[in-house]
Coordinates of C-alpha atoms in Angstrom, one line a residue:
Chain A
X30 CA 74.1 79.5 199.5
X31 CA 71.9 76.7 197.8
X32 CA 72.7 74.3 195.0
X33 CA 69.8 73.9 192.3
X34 CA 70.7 71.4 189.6
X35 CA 69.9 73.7 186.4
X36 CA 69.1 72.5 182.7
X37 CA 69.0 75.6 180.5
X38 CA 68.8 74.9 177.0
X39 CA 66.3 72.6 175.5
X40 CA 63.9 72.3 172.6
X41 CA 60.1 71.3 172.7
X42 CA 58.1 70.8 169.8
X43 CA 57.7 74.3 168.6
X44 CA 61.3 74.2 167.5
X45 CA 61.2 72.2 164.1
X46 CA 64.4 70.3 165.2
X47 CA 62.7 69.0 168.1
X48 CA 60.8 65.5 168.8
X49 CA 57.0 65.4 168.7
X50 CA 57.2 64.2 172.2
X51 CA 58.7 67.1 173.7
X52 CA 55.6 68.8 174.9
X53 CA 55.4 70.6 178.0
X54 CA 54.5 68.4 181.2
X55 CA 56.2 65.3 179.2
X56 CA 59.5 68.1 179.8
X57 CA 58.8 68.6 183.0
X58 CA 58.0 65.2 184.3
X59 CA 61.5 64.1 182.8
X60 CA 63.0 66.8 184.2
X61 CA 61.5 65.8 188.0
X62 CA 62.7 62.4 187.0
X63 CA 66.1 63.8 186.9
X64 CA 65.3 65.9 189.9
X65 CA 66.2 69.2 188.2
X66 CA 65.6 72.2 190.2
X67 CA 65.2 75.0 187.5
X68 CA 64.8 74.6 184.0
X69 CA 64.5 76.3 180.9
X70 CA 62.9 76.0 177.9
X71 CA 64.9 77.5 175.1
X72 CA 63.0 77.1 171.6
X73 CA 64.1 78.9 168.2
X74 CA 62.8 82.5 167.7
X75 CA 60.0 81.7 169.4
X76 CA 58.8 81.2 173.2
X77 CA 55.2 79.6 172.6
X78 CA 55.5 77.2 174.9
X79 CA 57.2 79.0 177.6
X80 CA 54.0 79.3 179.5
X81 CA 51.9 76.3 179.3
X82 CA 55.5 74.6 180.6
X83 CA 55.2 77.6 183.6
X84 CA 51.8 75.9 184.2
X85 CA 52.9 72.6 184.4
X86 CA 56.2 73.5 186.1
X87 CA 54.2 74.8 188.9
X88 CA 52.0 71.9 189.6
X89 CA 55.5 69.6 189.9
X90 CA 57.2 72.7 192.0
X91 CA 59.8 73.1 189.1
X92 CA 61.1 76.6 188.5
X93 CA 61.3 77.7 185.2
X94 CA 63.2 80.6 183.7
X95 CA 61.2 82.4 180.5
X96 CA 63.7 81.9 177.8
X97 CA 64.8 82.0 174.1
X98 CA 67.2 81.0 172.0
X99 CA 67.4 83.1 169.2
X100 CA 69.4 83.2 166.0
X101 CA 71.4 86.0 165.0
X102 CA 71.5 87.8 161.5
X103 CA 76.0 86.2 161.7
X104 CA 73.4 83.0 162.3
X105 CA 74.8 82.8 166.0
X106 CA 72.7 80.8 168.1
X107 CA 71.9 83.1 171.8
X108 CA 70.7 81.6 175.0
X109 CA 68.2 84.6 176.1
X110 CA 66.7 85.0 179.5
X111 CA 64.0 86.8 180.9
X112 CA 62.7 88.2 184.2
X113 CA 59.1 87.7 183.6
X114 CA 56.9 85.9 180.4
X115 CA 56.1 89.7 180.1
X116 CA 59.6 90.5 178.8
X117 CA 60.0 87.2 177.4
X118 CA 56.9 87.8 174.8
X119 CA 58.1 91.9 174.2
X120 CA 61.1 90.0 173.2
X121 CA 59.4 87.3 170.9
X122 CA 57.4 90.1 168.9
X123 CA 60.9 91.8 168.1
X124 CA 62.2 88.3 166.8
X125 CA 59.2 87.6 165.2
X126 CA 59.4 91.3 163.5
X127 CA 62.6 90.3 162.3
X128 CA 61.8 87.0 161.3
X129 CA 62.3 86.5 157.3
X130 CA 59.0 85.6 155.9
X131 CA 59.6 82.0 155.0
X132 CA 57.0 79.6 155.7
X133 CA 58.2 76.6 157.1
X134 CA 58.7 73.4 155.1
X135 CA 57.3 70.6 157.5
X136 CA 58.2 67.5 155.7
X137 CA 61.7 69.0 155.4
X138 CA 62.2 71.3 158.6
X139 CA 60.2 68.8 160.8
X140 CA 56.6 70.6 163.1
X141 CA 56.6 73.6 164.7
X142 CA 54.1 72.9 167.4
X143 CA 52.3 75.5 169.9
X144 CA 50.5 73.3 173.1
X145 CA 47.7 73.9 174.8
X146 CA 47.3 73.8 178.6
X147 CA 45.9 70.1 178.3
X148 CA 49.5 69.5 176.7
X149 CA 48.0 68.6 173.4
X150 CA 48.8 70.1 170.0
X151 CA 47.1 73.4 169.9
X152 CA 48.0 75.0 166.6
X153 CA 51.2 75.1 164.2
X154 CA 53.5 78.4 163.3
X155 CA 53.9 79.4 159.7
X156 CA 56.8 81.0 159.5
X157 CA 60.5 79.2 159.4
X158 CA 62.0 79.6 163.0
X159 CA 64.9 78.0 162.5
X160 CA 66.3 80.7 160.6
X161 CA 68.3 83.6 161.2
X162 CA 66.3 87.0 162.0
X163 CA 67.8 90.4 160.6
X164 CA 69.2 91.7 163.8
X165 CA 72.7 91.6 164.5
X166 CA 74.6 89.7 167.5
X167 CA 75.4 93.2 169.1
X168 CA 71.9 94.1 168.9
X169 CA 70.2 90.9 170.1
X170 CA 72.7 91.6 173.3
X171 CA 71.6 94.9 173.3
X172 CA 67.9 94.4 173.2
X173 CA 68.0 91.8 175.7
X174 CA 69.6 93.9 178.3
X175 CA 66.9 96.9 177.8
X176 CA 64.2 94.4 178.7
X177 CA 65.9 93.4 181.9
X178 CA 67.3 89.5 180.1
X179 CA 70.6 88.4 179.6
X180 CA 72.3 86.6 176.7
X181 CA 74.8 83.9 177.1
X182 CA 76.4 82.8 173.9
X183 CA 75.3 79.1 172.6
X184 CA 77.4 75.7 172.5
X185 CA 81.1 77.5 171.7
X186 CA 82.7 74.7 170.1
X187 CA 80.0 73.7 167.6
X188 CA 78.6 75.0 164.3
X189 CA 75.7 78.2 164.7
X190 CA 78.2 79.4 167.6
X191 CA 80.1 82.8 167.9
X192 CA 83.4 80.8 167.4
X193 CA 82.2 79.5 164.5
X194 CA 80.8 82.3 162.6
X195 CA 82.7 85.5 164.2
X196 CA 86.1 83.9 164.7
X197 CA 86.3 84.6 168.0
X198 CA 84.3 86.6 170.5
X199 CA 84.2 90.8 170.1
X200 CA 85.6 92.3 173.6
X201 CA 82.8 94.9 173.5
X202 CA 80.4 92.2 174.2
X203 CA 81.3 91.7 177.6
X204 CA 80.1 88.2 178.1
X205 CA 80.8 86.6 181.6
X206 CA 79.3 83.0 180.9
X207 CA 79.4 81.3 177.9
X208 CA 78.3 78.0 177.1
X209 CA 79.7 74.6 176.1
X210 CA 78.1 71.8 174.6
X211 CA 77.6 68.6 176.3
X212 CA 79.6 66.7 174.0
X213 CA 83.1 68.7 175.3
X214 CA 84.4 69.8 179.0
X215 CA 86.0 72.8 180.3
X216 CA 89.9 71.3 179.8
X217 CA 89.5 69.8 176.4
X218 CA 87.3 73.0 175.0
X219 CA 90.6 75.2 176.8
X220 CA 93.4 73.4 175.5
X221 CA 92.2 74.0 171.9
X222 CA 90.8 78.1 173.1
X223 CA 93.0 78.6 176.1
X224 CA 92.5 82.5 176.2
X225 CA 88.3 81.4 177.1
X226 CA 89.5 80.7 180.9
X227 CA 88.6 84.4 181.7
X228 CA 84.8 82.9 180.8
X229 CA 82.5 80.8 183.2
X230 CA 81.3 78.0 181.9
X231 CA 77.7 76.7 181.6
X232 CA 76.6 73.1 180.3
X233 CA 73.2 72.1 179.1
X234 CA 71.5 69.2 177.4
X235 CA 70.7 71.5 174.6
X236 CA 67.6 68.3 174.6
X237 CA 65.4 67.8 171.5
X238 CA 64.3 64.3 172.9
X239 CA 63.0 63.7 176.2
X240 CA 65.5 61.4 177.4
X241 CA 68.3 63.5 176.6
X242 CA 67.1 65.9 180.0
X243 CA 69.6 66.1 182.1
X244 CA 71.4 68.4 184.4
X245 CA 75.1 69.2 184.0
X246 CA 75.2 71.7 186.0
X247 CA 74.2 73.7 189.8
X248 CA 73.1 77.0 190.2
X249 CA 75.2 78.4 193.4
X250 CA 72.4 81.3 194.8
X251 CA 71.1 82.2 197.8
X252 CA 67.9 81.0 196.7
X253 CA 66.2 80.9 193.6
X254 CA 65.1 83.9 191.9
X255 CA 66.2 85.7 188.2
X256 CA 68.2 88.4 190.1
X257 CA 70.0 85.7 192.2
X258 CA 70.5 83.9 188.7
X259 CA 71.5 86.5 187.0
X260 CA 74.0 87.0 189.5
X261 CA 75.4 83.6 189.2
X262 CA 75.8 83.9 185.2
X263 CA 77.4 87.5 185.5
X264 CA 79.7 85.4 188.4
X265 CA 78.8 88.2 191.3
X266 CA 78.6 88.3 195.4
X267 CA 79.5 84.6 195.5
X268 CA 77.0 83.3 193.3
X269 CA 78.2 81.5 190.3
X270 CA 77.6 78.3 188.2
X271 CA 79.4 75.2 189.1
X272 CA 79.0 72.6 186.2
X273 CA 78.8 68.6 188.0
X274 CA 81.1 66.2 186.9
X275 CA 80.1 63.8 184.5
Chain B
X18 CA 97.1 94.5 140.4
X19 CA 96.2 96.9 143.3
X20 CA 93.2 97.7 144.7
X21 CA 92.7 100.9 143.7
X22 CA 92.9 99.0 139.9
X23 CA 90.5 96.3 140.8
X24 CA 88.2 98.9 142.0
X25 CA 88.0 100.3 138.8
X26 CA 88.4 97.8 136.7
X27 CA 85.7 96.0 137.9
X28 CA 83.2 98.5 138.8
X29 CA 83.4 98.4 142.9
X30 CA 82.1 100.4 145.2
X31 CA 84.6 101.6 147.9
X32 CA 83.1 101.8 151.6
X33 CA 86.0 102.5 153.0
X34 CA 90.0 102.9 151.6
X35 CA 92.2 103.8 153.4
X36 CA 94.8 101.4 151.7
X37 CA 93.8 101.3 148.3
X38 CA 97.8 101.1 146.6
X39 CA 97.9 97.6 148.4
X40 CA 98.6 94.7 146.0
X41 CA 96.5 91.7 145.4
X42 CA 97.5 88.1 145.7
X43 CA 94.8 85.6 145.5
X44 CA 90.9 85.2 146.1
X45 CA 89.4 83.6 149.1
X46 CA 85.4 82.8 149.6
X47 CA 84.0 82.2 152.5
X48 CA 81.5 83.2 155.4
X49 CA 82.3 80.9 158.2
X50 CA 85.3 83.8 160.1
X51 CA 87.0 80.4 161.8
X52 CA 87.7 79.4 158.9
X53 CA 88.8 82.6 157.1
X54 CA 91.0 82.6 159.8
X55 CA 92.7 79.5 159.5
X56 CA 92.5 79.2 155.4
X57 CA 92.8 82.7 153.3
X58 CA 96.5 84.0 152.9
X59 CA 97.9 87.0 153.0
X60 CA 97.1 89.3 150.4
X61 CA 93.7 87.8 149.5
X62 CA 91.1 89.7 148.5
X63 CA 88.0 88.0 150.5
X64 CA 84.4 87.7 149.2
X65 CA 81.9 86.9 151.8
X66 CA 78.3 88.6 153.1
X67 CA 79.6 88.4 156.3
X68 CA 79.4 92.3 157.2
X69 CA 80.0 92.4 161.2
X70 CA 83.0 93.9 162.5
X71 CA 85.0 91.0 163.2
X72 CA 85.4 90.9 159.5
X73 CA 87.5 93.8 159.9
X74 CA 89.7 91.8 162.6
X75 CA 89.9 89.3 160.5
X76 CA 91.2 91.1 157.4
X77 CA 94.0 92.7 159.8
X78 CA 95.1 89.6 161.0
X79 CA 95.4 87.6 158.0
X80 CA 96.8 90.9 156.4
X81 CA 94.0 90.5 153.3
X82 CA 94.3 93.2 150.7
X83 CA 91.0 93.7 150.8
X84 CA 87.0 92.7 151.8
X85 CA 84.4 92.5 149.0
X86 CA 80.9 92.6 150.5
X87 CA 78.8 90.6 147.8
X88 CA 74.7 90.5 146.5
X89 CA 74.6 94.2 148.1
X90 CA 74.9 93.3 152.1
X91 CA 75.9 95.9 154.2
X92 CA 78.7 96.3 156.6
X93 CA 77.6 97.6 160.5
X94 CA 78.6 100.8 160.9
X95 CA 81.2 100.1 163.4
X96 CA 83.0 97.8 160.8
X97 CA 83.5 101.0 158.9
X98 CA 84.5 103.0 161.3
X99 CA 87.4 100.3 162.2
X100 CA 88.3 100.0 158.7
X101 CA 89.1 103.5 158.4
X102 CA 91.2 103.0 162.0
X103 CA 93.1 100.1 160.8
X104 CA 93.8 100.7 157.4
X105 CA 91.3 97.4 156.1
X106 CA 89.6 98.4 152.7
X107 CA 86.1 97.6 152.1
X108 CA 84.6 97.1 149.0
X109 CA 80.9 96.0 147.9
X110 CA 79.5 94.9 145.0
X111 CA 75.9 93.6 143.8
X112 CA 77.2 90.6 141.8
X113 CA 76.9 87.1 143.8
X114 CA 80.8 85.6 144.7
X115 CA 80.6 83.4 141.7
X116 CA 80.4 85.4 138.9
X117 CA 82.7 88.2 140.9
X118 CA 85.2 85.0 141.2
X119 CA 84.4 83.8 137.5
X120 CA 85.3 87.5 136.6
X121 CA 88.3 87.5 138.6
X122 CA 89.4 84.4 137.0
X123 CA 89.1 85.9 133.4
X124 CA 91.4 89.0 134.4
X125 CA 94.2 85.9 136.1
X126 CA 94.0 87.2 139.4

């Protein structure tokens, strides 16, 4: 088994929350800086940048995971990953068919940002995507498994999480892996939910400004690939996420 | 009052009441299900929009009296299917929770 230092949730400038210098190779260079192994890029509704941060990853031999996270109609934020960009953007034209038709208030909101291959501004998105879109938490799970992805529930013990909105998780979801915020560990987030140590943990920077990228975490695979991670979140044949002491 | 009386009195419509001779203490708002949790009492009737399952959970648990979906959301089906298990009424109404709760408030509930 390998260890690759893993930063799984972060926001570029397509999500309106995040800073206008969070475009794609500035991520990725700051991410090398940091010497992260696999990364990614997890923007509101939307995965526009996903692939322009594929390019970049590539030339700096990062590996980059096609992801999403999306916001649930209980307004439960979802960490969504993809096999391929191909399943990735089937996915993103669901959201975006479920995406309310509010146009985004930029002074307000903040940008929402699409680059181009040069990394430069390319063109903004109309519609709101930090919103919720009218599909349930049991059907965002549910679509994300048909396309081959898997969901891991966002930052536990803050606001937009399951905890927050549902109470507490329902059993029929099945989740192996949920996530924690940066701001807690595992033994302070158990002592106030101790009936979560059945779950695995994972840790992200959850970034919206470049110097916020950061590891918390290793992938434990046998080498790096979606099925091998996909393995590690679902905690099978060995593989499994070990989060690095801070 | 029961529920069966608030239902008629003020024009609700049941999704699912199985418990309807239950008797009402109180009025909680709210959409956040932690907090429900922690805050309404037993007895409540609960306004929210919320209309996922847990909401059934959380009725149970807290032993609410009943769940008033408001401004015409719906409940998943499963939440209705539960409700009927479990012996949680649901209700729905168009109005918005404040005028529901200014109603309420005429009628001293």
């Amino acid at each position: 088994m390998i260890k690759l230092k893993a930063d799984l949730h972060l926001h570029s400038v397509l999500s309106p929350c995040g800073d206008l210098l969070m475009t794609p190779a500035e991520i990725i260079k700051k991410a090398k800086k940091e010497k992260i192994d696999v990364l990614a890029l997890t923007d509101h509704n939307s995965a526009e940048n996903v692939e322009v941060l594929q390019y970049y990853a590539e030339q700096y031999n990062l590996k980059i995971i096609p992801a999403m996270e999306a916001e649930t109609k209980e307004e439960i934020h979802i960490l969504c990953y993809f096999p391929d960009m191909k399943s990735l953007l089937n996915w993103q034209e669901i959201i975006y068919n479920n995406l309310s038709d509010q146009e985004n208030d930029e002074d307000f909101f903040g940008a929402q940002i699409k680059c181009g291959y040069d990394d430069e501004y390319q063109s903004k998105i109309k519609y709101l995507l930090a919103a919720s879109v009218n599909l349930s938490l049991e059907k965002v799970v549910e679509k994300v498994k048909e396309l081959g992805g898997i969901a891991v529930p966002s930052h536990l013990d803050r606001k937009h999480s399951i905890i927050s909105q549902l109470g507490f998780i329902p059993p029929e979801l099945s989740f192996i892996t949920v996530e924690i915020s940066k701001n807690t560990e595992p033994k302070s987030f158990l002592r106030q939910f101790p009936n979560f140590n059945k779950f695995q943990f994972m840790q992200n920077s959850d970034s919206h400004y470049l110097k916020e990228i950061k590891a918390y975490q290793n992938l434990i695979v046998e080498k790096f690939s979606f099925s091998e991670f996909k393995k590690a979140v679902e905690k099978k044949d060995g593989r499994k996420i070990e989060l690095i002491k801070t | 009052m029961t529920v069966k009386e608030l239902v008629d009195l003020f024009n609700l419509e049941i999704v699912a009441g199985p418990n309807l001779e239950k008797e009402i203490d109180g009025v909680y708002i709210g959409d956040l299900l932690s907090n429900v949790m922690a805050r309404a009492e037993k007895d409540n009737l609960w306004l929210t929009v919320q209309g996922h399952q847990n909401v059934v959970a959380v009725a149970l648990l807290v032993e609410l009296s009943a769940v008033i979906l408001v401004e015409d959301f719906e409940y998943e089906e499963n939440s209705v299917q539960r409700a009927c298990q479990k012996g949680v009424n649901l209700l729905k109404t168009k109005k918005k929770s404040y005028d529901l709760a200014c109603k309420f408030c005429e009628s001293e509930i």
